[in-house]
mmCIF file of C-alpha atoms and ligand atoms in Angstrom:
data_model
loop_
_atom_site.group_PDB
_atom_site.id
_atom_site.type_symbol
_atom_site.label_atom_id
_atom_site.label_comp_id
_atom_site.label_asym_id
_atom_site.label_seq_id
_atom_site.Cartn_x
_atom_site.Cartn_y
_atom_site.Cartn_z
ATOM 1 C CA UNK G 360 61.595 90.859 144.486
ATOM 2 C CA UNK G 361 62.076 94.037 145.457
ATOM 3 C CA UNK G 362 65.905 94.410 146.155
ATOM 4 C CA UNK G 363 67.547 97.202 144.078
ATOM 5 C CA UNK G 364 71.087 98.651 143.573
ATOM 6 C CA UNK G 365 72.285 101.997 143.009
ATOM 7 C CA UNK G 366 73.951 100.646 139.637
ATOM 8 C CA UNK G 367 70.182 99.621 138.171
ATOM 9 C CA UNK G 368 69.603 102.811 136.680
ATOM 10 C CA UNK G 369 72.805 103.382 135.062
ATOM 11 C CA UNK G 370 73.324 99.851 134.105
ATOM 12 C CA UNK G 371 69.709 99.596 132.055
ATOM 13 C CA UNK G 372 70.632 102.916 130.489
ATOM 14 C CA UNK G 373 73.488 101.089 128.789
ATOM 15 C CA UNK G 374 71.419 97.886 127.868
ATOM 16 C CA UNK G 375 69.559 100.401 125.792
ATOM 17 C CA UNK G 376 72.419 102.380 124.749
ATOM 18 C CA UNK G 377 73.316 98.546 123.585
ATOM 19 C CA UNK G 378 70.657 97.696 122.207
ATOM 20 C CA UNK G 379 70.482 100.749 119.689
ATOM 21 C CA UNK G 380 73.552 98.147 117.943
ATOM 22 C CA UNK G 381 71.803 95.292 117.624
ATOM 23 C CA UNK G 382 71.725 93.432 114.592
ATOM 24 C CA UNK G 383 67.531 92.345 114.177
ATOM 25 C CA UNK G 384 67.120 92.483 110.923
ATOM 26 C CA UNK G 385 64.163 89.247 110.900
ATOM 27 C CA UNK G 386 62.432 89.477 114.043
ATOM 28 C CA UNK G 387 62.866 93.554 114.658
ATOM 29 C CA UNK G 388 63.431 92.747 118.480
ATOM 30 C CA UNK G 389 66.240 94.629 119.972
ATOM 31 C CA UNK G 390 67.894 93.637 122.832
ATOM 32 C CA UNK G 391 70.403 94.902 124.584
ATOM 33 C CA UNK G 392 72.770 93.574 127.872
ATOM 34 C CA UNK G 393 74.714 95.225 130.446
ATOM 35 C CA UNK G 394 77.535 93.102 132.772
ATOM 36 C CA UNK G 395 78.504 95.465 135.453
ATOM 37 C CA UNK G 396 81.886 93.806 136.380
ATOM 38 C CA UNK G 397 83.407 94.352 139.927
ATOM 39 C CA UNK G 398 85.938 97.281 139.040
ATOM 40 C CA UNK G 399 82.983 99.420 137.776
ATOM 41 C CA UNK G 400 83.463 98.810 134.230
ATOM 42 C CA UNK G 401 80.139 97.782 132.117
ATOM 43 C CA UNK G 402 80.588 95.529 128.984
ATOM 44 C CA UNK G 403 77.698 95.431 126.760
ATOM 45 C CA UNK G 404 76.277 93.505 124.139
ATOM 46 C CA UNK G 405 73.462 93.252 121.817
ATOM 47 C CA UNK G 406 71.311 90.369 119.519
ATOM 48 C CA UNK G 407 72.801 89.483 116.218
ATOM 49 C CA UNK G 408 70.555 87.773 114.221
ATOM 50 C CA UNK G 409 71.172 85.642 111.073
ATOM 51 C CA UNK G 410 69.331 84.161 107.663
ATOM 52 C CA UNK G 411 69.522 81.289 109.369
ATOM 53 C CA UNK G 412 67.459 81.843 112.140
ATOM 54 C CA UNK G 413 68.178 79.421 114.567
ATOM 55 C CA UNK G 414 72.100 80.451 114.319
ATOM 56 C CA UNK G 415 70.446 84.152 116.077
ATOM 57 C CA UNK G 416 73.467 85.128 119.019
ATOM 58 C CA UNK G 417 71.506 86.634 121.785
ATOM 59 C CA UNK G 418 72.788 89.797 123.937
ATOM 60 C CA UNK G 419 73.370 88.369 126.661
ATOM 61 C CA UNK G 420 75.463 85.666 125.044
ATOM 62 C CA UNK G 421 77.178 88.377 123.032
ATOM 63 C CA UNK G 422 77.631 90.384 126.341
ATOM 64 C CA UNK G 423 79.345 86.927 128.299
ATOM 65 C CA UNK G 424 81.359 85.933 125.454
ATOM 66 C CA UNK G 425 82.956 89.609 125.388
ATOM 67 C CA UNK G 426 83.928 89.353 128.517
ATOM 68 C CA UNK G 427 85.266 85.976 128.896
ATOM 69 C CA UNK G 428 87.822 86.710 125.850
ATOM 70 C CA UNK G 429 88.571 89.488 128.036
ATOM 71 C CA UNK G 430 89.398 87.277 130.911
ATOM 72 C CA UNK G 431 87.038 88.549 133.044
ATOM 73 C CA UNK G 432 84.230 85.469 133.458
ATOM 74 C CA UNK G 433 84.897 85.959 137.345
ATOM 75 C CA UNK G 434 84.635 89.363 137.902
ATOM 76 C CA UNK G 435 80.435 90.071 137.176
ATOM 77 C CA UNK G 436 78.395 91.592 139.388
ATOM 78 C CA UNK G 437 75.052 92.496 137.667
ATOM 79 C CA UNK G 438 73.049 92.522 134.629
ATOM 80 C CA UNK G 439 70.565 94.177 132.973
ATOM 81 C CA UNK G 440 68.694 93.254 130.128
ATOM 82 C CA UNK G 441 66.375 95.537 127.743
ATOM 83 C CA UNK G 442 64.663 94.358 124.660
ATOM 84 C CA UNK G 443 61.562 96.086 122.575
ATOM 85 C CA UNK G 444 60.821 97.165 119.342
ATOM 86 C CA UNK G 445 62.616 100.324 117.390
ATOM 87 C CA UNK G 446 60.906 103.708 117.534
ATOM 88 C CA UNK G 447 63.234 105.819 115.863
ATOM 89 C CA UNK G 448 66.645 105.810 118.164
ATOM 90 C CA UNK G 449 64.500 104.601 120.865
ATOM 91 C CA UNK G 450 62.451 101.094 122.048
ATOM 92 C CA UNK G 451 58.959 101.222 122.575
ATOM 93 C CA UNK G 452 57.967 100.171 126.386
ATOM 94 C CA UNK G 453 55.898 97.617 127.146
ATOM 95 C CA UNK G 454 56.632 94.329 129.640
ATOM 96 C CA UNK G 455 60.175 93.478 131.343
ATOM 97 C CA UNK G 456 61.858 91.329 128.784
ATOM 98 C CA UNK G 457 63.041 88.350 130.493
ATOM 99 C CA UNK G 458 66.641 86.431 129.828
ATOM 100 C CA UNK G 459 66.002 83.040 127.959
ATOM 101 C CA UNK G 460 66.679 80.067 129.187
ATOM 102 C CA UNK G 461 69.968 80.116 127.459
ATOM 103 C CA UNK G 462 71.274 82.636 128.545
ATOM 104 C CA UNK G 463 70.536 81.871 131.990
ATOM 105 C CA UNK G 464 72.737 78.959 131.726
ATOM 106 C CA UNK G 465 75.437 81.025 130.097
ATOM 107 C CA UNK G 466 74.436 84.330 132.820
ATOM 108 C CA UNK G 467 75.157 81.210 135.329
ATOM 109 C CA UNK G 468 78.915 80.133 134.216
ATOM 110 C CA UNK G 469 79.790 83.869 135.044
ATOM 111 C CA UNK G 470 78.357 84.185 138.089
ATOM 112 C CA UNK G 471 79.422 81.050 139.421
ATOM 113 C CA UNK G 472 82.616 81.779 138.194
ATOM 114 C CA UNK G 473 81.966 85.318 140.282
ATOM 115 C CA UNK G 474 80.862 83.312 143.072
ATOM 116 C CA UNK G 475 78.067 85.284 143.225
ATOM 117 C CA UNK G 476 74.060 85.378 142.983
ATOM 118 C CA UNK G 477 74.147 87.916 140.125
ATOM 119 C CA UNK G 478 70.930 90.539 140.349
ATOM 120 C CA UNK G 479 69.204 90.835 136.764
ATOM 121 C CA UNK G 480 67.682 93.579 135.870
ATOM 122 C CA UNK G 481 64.842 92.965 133.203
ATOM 123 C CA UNK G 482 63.559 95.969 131.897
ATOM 124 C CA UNK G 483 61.185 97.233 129.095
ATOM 125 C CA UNK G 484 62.390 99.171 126.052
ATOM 126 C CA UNK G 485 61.967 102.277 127.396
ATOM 127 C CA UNK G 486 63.407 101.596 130.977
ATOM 128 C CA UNK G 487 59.909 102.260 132.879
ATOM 129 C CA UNK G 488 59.158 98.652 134.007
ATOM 130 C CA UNK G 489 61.732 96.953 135.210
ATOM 131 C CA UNK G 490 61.706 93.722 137.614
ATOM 132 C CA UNK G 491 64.561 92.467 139.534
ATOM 133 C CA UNK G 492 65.687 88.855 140.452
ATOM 134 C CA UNK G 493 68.353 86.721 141.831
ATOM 135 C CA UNK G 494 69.668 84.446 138.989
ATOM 136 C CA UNK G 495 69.241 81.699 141.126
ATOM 137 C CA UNK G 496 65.402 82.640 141.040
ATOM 138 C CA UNK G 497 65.820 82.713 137.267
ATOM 139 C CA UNK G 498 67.425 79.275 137.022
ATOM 140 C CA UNK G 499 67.056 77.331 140.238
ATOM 141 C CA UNK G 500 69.123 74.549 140.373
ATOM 142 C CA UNK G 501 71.768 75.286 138.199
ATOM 143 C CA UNK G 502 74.085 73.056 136.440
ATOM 144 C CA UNK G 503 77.538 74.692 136.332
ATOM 145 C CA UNK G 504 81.301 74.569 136.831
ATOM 146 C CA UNK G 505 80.850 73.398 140.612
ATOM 147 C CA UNK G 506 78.914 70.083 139.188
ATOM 148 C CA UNK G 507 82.130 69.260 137.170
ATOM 149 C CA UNK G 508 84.195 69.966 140.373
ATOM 150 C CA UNK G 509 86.013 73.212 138.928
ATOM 151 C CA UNK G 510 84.997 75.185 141.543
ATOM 152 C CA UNK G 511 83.432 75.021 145.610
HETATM 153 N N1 THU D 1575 66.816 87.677 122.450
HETATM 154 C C1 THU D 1575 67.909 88.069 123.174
HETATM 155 O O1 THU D 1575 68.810 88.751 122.655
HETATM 156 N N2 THU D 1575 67.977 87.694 124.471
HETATM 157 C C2 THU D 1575 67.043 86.947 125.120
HETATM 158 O O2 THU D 1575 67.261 86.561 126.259
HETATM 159 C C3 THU D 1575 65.759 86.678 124.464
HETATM 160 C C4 THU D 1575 65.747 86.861 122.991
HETATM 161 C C5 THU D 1575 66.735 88.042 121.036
HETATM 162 C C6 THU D 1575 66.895 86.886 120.076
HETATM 163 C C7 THU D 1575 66.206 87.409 118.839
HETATM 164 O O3 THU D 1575 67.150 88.145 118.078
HETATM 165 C C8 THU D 1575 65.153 88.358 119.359
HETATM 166 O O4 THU D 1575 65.471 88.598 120.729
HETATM 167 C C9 THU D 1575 63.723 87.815 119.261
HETATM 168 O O5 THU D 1575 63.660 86.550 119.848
#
């Protein structure tokens, strides 16, 4: 889609700022997340990886769970999302990285909770490609907190 917001820019720059603090030790992918909330204020989180692999926390998780110890799961707005390979303080380019399927379900508590179709920025390491969507493209019929009757 082509839809874009003046907060895209600035909001991948600080997925990448993020993901300079990721933890990738084992697969050497960094990611990095940005949750613009509605006051303006950008939370961000990065992949923290683990011996045992499967235990891995990914950014966007980290990024969610920051925010909803903050008390702010209603208050998102947009993401971005940024994920390549180290070169130096920098990621190497390459293709959009896209959220996965996870973290779409845990983007989707938020922005139900927001009671809003979140944009998502996915964007390369460097910040050059970047495609937008609608979570709702990203997980189409969504299980959430309306299904349990929490919210309309
Ligand atoms: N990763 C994320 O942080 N977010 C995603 O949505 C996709 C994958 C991380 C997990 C792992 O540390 C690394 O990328 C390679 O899979």
């Amino acid at each position: 889609m082509t839809e874009t917001s003046n907060d895209r820019d600035a909001l991948i720059d600080a997925a990448r700022d993020a993901a300079s603090r990721a933890y990738a030790p084992y697969s050497g992918f960094h990611v990095g997340a940005a949750l613009l909330l509605r006051n303006g204020d950008v939370v961000t989180g990065a992949n923290v990886e683990n011996a045992s692999y499967g235990l891995t926390l990914c950014a966007e998780t980290a990024a969610v769970a920051k925010i909803a110890n903050e008390g702010w799961i209603g208050e998102l707005a947009e993401v971005a999302i940024v994920g390549g390979r180290p070169d130096g303080d920098a990621l190497l380019g390459g293709a959009p990285v896209n959220p996965c399927g996870r973290c779409r379900q845990i983007l989707n508590e938020a922005a139900e909770r927001s009671k809003t179709d979140i944009l998502v920025h996915c964007a390369s390491g460097d910040g050059t490609a970047v495609k937008t969507y609608r979570l709702s493209e990203l997980l189409p019929a969504a299980f959430g907190p309306k299904d349990l009757g929490l919210i309309d």
